[in-house]
Amino acid sequence: MNKAPLKIAVAGLGTVGGGTVQLLHDQADLLAARAGRPLAVVGAAALVRPPELPLDGVPFFEDARVMARECDYDVLVELIGGADGIALDVVRMALGRGRSVVTANKAMIAHHGIELARLAESTGANIGFEASVGGGIPIIKSLREGLAGNRVTKVMGILNGTCNYILSTMRDSGRDFADVLAEAQALGYAEADPSFDIDGIDTAHKLAILVSLAFATPIDLDRVACEGIRHVSALDIRYADELGYRIKLLGVAGLTESGIEARVYPAMVPLSFPLAHVNGPFNAIVTEGDFVGRTVLEGRGAGARPTASAVAADLMDLARGRTMPAFGVPVERLASLPTAAAGAHRSAYYIRLMVRDEPGVFADIAAALRDEKVSMEQIIQRGRAPSETVPVVMTVHETGEAAMLKAIGRIRALASVADLQVIRIENL
Ligand code: NDP
Ligand code: HSE
């Protein structure tokens, strides 16, 4: 093997950066055999040098900008994080020098991916972001290459390991939200600011990237409606069980006649659908293409080793000289597509009310649903507690979102209703 090594500079040595350095060390022979050349780390940057990483003899930079500007590398691996700031600076510097970039930074790609892809095209560099969506699942390659012969009409899935870990652990153990979130953080799954996970923003970043790849359109984060899991309670998780569902935070995008619909929301998923059984930090992504039909990919969506595996996939493509436009086609070939009208979405719903247990309550609720032509499927109320509120759970048949919002507004305004939670039911 006489070929020159692929020279790699790693910016960020935390969960993913550390995992990547470890993988490049542990799998060095395997990677070199498969790429036909060694992959060599020639620079590493972080605020503090982590002593446990196998970086003997590798120049260390406390300032990643200095490394990006001055180090002699073929590819800069950006694993610092954040949509802007230092991460964006070092990526722009590398691409500006005609050096390729590999990143796991979905926030940066969701906000600046098109600009960066254009910059890469202009300087003859490449930018890979396999690790930005689905952790170790090769979904970017799948959409860009494996499904290239299809018109993809739908892409949806569980895209955030932290939320999936929280929801499934709460269900399995009965532990509370804050406790399980702290555990997900300690395991290295969560973002530096975990509200990005639990408020659905991280899923929205990932969905925006998938929409661009699936429908060959520029990334448009503003079109992704976003709702997180803060309001999902242990009570809702128990009722979901009883009704034959699991609650999952989903990112769902479809190409409809009126344009692209892209949303992030917690949903009740029927036990008959594979996504219901994806637990812990695992992610799963469902795609529908006109020739292939439905495909489902599942795997670990967060953590050092799975994410390093995805970073390595991009590095191997660069080492082998197998490159292609970041979004499958050159940026100027991406087509602007309209966003589907809000309110047109149809869904079944779960509604949990906390109501005062007194005569006429059900009649008022039923009247609000009847007036908006929302059809009730089932209703559960147990126990009597005349002096306090009791939970009442209903499911309603598929209905238009606009009608549902009106009915909910009327129910919420009833004096006997103390609290109301609504969760979509995803009938797949
Ligand atoms: P960490 O917080 O664990 O690591 C961040 C690293 O960046 C640390 O080494 C930190 O240095 C370094 N850093 C921070 N600021 C600077 C700076 N100014 N100059 C140089 N280095 C700096 O984050 P993760 O590894 O979890 O995430 C990295 C990226 O990967 C993010 O974009 C994230 O969204 C993405 N990602 C994360 C996944 C996960 O499971 N964690 C999965 C998929 C993607 P120091 O340690 O010295 O402070
Ligand atoms: N915080 C992210 C998650 C990391 O939990 O899915 C992987 O992108």
XYZ file of C-alpha atoms and ligand atoms in Angstrom:
484
model
C 0.000 0.000 0.000
C 2.012 2.965 -1.269
C -0.747 5.514 -1.494
C -0.438 8.672 0.615
C -2.533 8.703 3.772
C -5.740 10.709 4.025
C -4.698 13.468 6.434
C -7.412 14.203 8.989
C -7.705 17.142 11.398
C -10.295 16.603 14.149
C -11.914 19.701 15.699
C -13.758 18.738 18.907
C -12.759 15.788 21.079
C -15.887 15.267 23.185
C -18.374 12.399 22.876
C -18.285 12.119 19.074
C -14.769 13.493 18.524
C -13.399 11.095 21.143
C -15.312 8.183 19.588
C -13.991 9.108 16.143
C -10.344 9.286 17.259
C -10.790 5.950 19.015
C -12.336 4.333 15.925
C -9.581 5.650 13.641
C -7.053 4.140 16.057
C -8.748 0.799 16.777
C -9.831 0.116 13.174
C -6.745 1.558 11.458
C -5.795 -1.673 9.652
C -9.331 -2.450 8.549
C -9.867 1.098 7.236
C -6.540 1.152 5.413
C -7.245 -2.213 3.770
C -10.680 -1.095 2.633
C -9.619 2.388 1.483
C -6.354 1.253 -0.096
C -4.519 3.920 1.953
C -4.066 4.779 5.634
C -6.274 7.309 7.403
C -3.990 9.431 9.612
C -4.929 11.997 12.259
C -2.571 14.953 11.706
C -4.140 17.474 14.081
C -6.629 17.625 16.930
C -8.326 20.612 18.583
C -10.339 21.073 21.775
C -10.322 23.435 24.729
C -8.487 20.823 26.804
C -6.469 17.857 25.493
C -8.208 14.648 26.700
C -5.370 12.449 28.050
C -7.220 9.177 27.504
C -7.406 9.464 23.701
C -4.801 7.759 21.477
C -3.300 10.983 20.128
C 0.399 10.446 20.888
C 2.522 12.554 18.580
C -0.498 14.324 17.053
C -0.177 18.141 17.113
C -2.782 19.589 19.506
C -4.488 22.967 19.006
C -6.364 24.846 21.707
C -7.681 27.115 18.999
C -9.498 25.149 16.298
C -9.400 28.165 13.982
C -5.600 28.057 13.974
C -5.720 24.358 13.088
C -8.275 24.953 10.317
C -6.187 27.788 8.877
C -2.637 26.481 9.233
C -2.527 22.695 9.582
C -1.777 20.587 6.490
C -4.813 18.286 6.201
C -7.017 16.808 3.459
C -10.174 16.763 5.542
C -11.323 18.653 8.602
C -13.724 16.735 10.858
C -15.905 19.251 12.707
C -17.271 17.790 15.977
C -17.571 20.907 18.137
C -21.248 21.643 17.589
C -23.453 24.729 17.372
C -25.069 26.188 14.268
C -22.729 29.181 14.163
C -19.635 30.375 15.992
C -16.433 28.398 15.928
C -17.910 25.333 14.210
C -19.104 27.357 11.236
C -15.864 29.369 11.154
C -13.603 26.312 10.915
C -15.808 24.660 8.297
C -15.827 27.776 6.138
C -12.044 28.065 6.537
C -11.442 24.469 5.493
C -13.785 24.584 2.495
C -12.358 27.971 1.520
C -8.921 26.330 1.388
C -10.340 23.609 -0.892
C -10.133 21.022 1.904
C -13.044 18.675 2.523
C -15.172 18.618 5.653
C -16.953 15.857 7.542
C -19.354 16.898 10.293
C -21.999 15.521 12.669
C -23.411 19.003 13.206
C -27.072 18.896 12.149
C -27.753 22.390 13.545
C -25.071 23.869 11.287
C -26.167 21.859 8.245
C -29.847 22.731 8.809
C -29.023 26.443 8.991
C -26.078 26.752 6.591
C -25.911 23.485 4.635
C -26.769 24.991 1.272
C -24.251 27.836 1.632
C -21.577 25.316 2.675
C -22.386 22.914 -0.166
C -22.139 25.824 -2.611
C -18.796 26.871 -1.119
C -17.527 23.284 -1.416
C -18.603 23.148 -5.061
C -16.814 26.413 -5.778
C -13.487 25.267 -4.315
C -13.588 21.622 -5.462
C -13.965 20.340 -1.898
C -16.593 17.998 -0.432
C -18.755 18.119 2.651
C -20.111 14.951 4.275
C -22.698 14.877 7.070
C -23.745 11.224 7.399
C -23.455 11.483 11.207
C -25.822 14.452 11.372
C -28.995 12.333 11.136
C -29.774 9.014 12.783
C -26.414 8.484 14.557
C -24.991 5.255 13.139
C -27.815 4.668 10.632
C -26.581 5.296 7.066
C -29.683 7.304 6.108
C -27.934 10.115 4.199
C -26.190 7.648 1.903
C -29.395 5.691 1.638
C -31.428 8.663 0.401
C -28.658 10.122 -1.765
C -27.437 6.889 -3.316
C -29.372 3.736 -2.461
C -32.770 5.262 -3.287
C -31.537 7.465 -6.157
C -33.739 5.588 -8.640
C -36.945 6.572 -6.828
C -39.169 9.570 -6.364
C -39.346 9.637 -2.600
C -42.760 10.755 -1.344
C -42.426 10.288 2.394
C -39.721 10.241 5.022
C -40.490 9.902 8.694
C -39.090 8.466 11.852
C -37.712 8.597 15.329
C -34.774 10.965 14.910
C -33.750 11.871 18.452
C -32.102 9.315 20.711
C -32.498 11.404 23.863
C -36.277 11.763 23.516
C -36.712 8.136 22.595
C -34.596 7.147 25.588
C -36.695 9.364 27.868
C -40.076 8.183 26.569
C -39.247 4.472 26.554
C -37.435 4.537 29.921
C -40.304 6.447 31.545
C -42.676 3.796 30.239
C -40.546 0.817 31.274
C -39.432 2.066 34.689
C -42.031 4.622 35.799
C -39.166 7.072 36.519
C -39.774 10.754 36.078
C -38.781 12.951 33.154
C -36.003 15.002 34.783
C -34.302 11.929 36.219
C -34.226 10.095 32.867
C -33.087 13.202 30.996
C -30.108 13.515 33.380
C -29.220 9.902 32.615
C -29.413 10.516 28.836
C -27.058 13.470 29.296
C -24.599 11.364 31.303
C -24.644 8.723 28.551
C -23.587 11.353 25.988
C -26.856 11.297 23.984
C -28.096 14.828 24.640
C -27.123 18.089 22.973
C -25.026 20.625 24.918
C -28.352 22.404 25.539
C -30.839 19.523 26.026
C -33.821 21.763 25.262
C -32.775 21.223 21.623
C -33.656 17.553 22.171
C -36.799 17.779 24.285
C -38.348 20.732 22.461
C -38.038 18.911 19.127
C -35.507 21.351 17.627
C -32.863 18.677 17.027
C -35.458 16.499 15.299
C -36.507 19.507 13.205
C -32.885 20.071 12.142
C -32.610 16.439 11.083
C -35.966 16.409 9.323
C -35.060 19.573 7.400
C -31.907 17.807 6.141
C -33.838 14.665 5.183
C -36.491 16.723 3.353
C -33.794 18.368 1.263
C -32.230 15.040 0.307
C -35.515 13.188 -0.204
C -37.279 15.816 -2.303
C -34.211 17.476 -3.908
C -35.071 20.898 -2.554
C -33.000 23.476 -0.625
C -33.042 23.073 3.165
C -35.798 25.214 4.681
C -35.921 24.893 8.457
C -38.722 27.469 8.687
C -41.180 25.111 7.040
C -40.765 22.451 9.742
C -43.507 22.858 12.386
C -42.079 21.779 15.715
C -43.507 20.460 18.989
C -41.505 18.666 21.708
C -42.196 16.230 24.519
C -42.255 18.455 27.620
C -46.035 18.112 27.985
C -46.092 14.301 27.655
C -46.846 13.006 31.160
C -46.476 9.622 32.842
C -50.281 9.473 32.797
C -50.373 9.842 28.997
C -47.723 7.130 28.654
C -49.891 4.776 30.775
C -53.046 5.539 28.780
C -51.134 4.998 25.532
C -50.224 1.519 26.777
C -53.813 0.776 27.645
C -55.038 1.917 24.222
C -52.435 -0.144 22.329
C -49.971 2.615 21.416
C -46.471 3.827 22.272
C -45.677 7.532 22.425
C -42.770 8.512 20.151
C -41.363 11.856 19.091
C -41.632 11.718 15.298
C -40.351 13.788 12.428
C -42.741 13.330 9.508
C -42.421 14.780 6.009
C -44.434 14.145 2.883
C -44.643 15.507 -0.629
C -48.360 16.323 -1.079
C -50.207 17.861 -4.034
C -50.069 21.275 -2.351
C -46.408 21.060 -1.386
C -44.152 19.772 1.358
C -45.565 18.993 4.769
C -42.894 18.655 7.471
C -43.634 18.379 11.180
C -42.139 17.260 14.453
C -44.557 16.098 17.150
C -45.062 13.437 19.796
C -47.453 10.812 18.451
C -49.245 7.676 19.558
C -47.881 4.925 17.305
C -49.902 1.667 17.025
C -48.127 -1.422 18.356
C -48.554 -3.048 14.926
C -46.098 -0.542 13.387
C -42.333 -1.226 13.667
C -41.576 2.253 15.080
C -43.566 1.383 18.229
C -40.867 -1.130 19.188
C -37.860 1.148 18.688
C -36.673 1.889 22.217
C -33.862 3.528 24.197
C -31.391 5.594 22.164
C -32.362 3.809 18.948
C -33.688 5.712 15.934
C -35.610 4.396 12.953
C -36.392 6.023 9.637
C -39.139 5.008 7.216
C -39.008 6.105 3.591
C -41.441 5.552 0.748
C -40.279 5.578 -2.860
C -42.307 5.015 -6.026
C -40.370 1.912 -7.161
C -38.961 0.516 -3.937
C -42.044 1.036 -1.755
C -41.391 1.269 1.970
C -37.975 0.844 3.572
C -37.196 0.962 7.296
C -33.726 1.554 8.730
C -33.093 1.189 12.461
C -30.032 1.589 14.665
C -28.415 3.527 17.476
C -29.233 7.202 16.976
C -26.780 8.749 19.437
C -23.627 8.045 21.424
C -19.898 8.001 20.768
C -19.402 4.730 18.907
C -22.449 4.708 16.576
C -21.875 8.338 15.586
C -18.160 7.706 15.031
C -19.189 4.870 12.708
C -21.103 7.369 10.546
C -18.198 9.854 10.579
C -15.934 7.022 9.403
C -18.297 6.263 6.492
C -17.795 9.786 5.129
C -14.030 9.599 5.710
C -13.858 6.323 3.809
C -15.627 7.853 0.813
C -13.057 10.648 0.781
C -10.166 8.199 1.205
C -11.432 6.161 -1.740
C -12.091 9.259 -3.866
C -15.812 8.422 -4.071
C -17.452 11.817 -3.892
C -20.698 13.356 -5.064
C -22.685 16.571 -4.497
C -23.639 16.988 -0.839
C -27.389 16.875 -1.550
C -27.227 14.379 -4.424
C -27.334 17.067 -7.129
C -25.428 20.352 -7.440
C -27.011 23.123 -5.342
C -28.338 24.986 -8.393
C -30.333 21.871 -9.397
C -32.253 21.771 -6.103
C -35.831 22.912 -6.823
C -37.803 25.310 -4.612
C -41.058 23.608 -3.611
C -44.040 25.174 -1.810
C -44.981 24.362 1.778
C -48.371 22.634 2.150
C -51.111 24.831 3.627
C -51.372 24.722 7.435
C -54.602 23.193 8.767
C -54.979 20.795 5.850
C -53.345 17.972 7.818
C -55.654 15.077 8.792
C -55.099 12.880 11.822
C -56.793 10.917 14.587
C -56.219 12.302 18.078
C -55.910 11.308 21.718
C -57.319 13.900 24.126
C -56.794 13.787 27.885
C -58.828 16.141 30.004
C -58.745 16.769 33.714
C -62.365 17.613 34.505
C -64.536 18.303 37.544
C -66.686 15.244 37.999
C -70.153 16.839 37.749
C -73.328 16.428 35.670
C -73.327 17.763 32.118
C -69.543 17.736 31.554
C -69.604 15.006 28.922
C -72.554 16.646 27.173
C -70.631 19.933 26.840
C -67.538 18.173 25.505
C -69.578 16.075 23.068
C -71.386 19.191 21.853
C -68.090 20.937 21.039
C -66.924 17.906 19.049
C -70.306 17.531 17.298
C -70.429 21.200 16.296
C -66.992 20.953 14.663
C -67.916 17.591 13.058
C -65.244 15.695 14.975
C -66.244 12.054 15.477
C -65.442 10.419 18.827
C -64.041 6.884 18.758
C -63.794 5.927 22.435
C -63.872 7.458 25.891
C -62.458 6.322 29.238
C -63.343 7.669 32.678
C -62.715 5.765 35.864
C -63.533 6.433 39.483
C -65.565 9.180 41.090
C -64.041 12.137 42.856
C -66.712 14.809 43.240
C -64.405 17.260 45.019
C -61.395 17.041 42.657
C -60.614 16.701 38.957
C -60.448 13.279 37.299
C -58.848 12.247 34.005
C -61.103 11.655 31.016
C -59.459 10.191 27.943
C -60.952 10.225 24.457
C -59.801 9.225 21.035
C -61.362 10.738 17.925
C -61.446 9.472 14.356
C -59.332 11.055 11.641
C -60.294 14.676 11.228
C -58.976 17.914 9.736
C -56.571 19.841 11.961
C -58.497 23.119 11.623
C -61.735 21.530 12.932
C -59.844 19.800 15.724
C -58.209 23.046 16.850
C -61.609 24.768 17.008
C -63.160 21.931 19.035
C -60.173 21.911 21.408
C -60.441 25.668 21.891
C -64.103 25.313 22.903
C -63.425 22.400 25.259
C -60.527 24.195 26.904
C -62.805 27.166 27.618
C -65.335 25.043 29.580
C -65.379 25.914 33.295
C -65.363 22.213 34.262
C -62.138 21.485 32.302
C -58.975 22.110 34.334
C -56.345 20.746 31.940
C -56.247 19.358 28.415
C -53.537 17.498 26.488
C -53.771 16.475 22.849
C -51.510 13.943 21.117
C -51.828 12.913 17.491
C -52.445 9.264 16.675
C -50.262 8.210 13.758
C -52.230 5.665 11.739
C -49.562 4.429 9.368
P -19.319 17.420 23.252
O -19.792 18.590 24.043
O -19.150 16.113 23.925
O -17.915 17.783 22.572
C -17.647 19.048 22.044
C -16.152 19.187 21.840
O -15.893 20.442 21.253
C -15.339 19.126 23.140
O -14.156 18.397 22.896
C -14.991 20.580 23.408
O -13.755 20.749 24.071
C -14.845 21.069 21.987
N -14.981 22.524 21.919
C -15.936 23.301 22.429
N -15.687 24.583 22.154
C -14.517 24.599 21.468
C -13.698 25.616 20.940
N -14.040 26.898 21.045
N -12.554 25.278 20.315
C -12.194 23.981 20.204
N -12.936 22.957 20.677
C -14.063 23.287 21.327
O -20.302 17.307 22.012
P -20.691 15.998 21.182
O -19.484 15.220 20.853
O -21.823 15.335 21.840
O -21.307 16.670 19.860
C -20.467 17.176 18.838
C -21.304 17.376 17.594
O -21.848 16.128 17.179
C -22.512 18.300 17.785
O -22.730 19.000 16.584
C -23.667 17.329 18.027
O -24.919 17.860 17.676
C -23.271 16.205 17.091
N -23.807 14.890 17.376
C -23.722 14.372 18.645
C -24.144 13.090 18.893
C -24.081 12.471 20.257
O -24.572 11.344 20.434
N -23.487 13.132 21.235
C -24.703 12.247 17.821
C -24.752 12.883 16.532
C -24.316 14.156 16.345
P -13.597 20.481 25.633
O -14.000 19.055 25.857
O -12.147 20.708 25.898
O -14.537 21.437 26.293
N -28.829 14.685 20.852
C -28.981 13.872 19.703
C -29.971 12.765 20.000
C -27.663 13.266 19.306
O -30.280 12.545 21.170
O -30.462 12.144 19.062
C -27.736 12.498 18.013
O -27.961 13.332 16.930
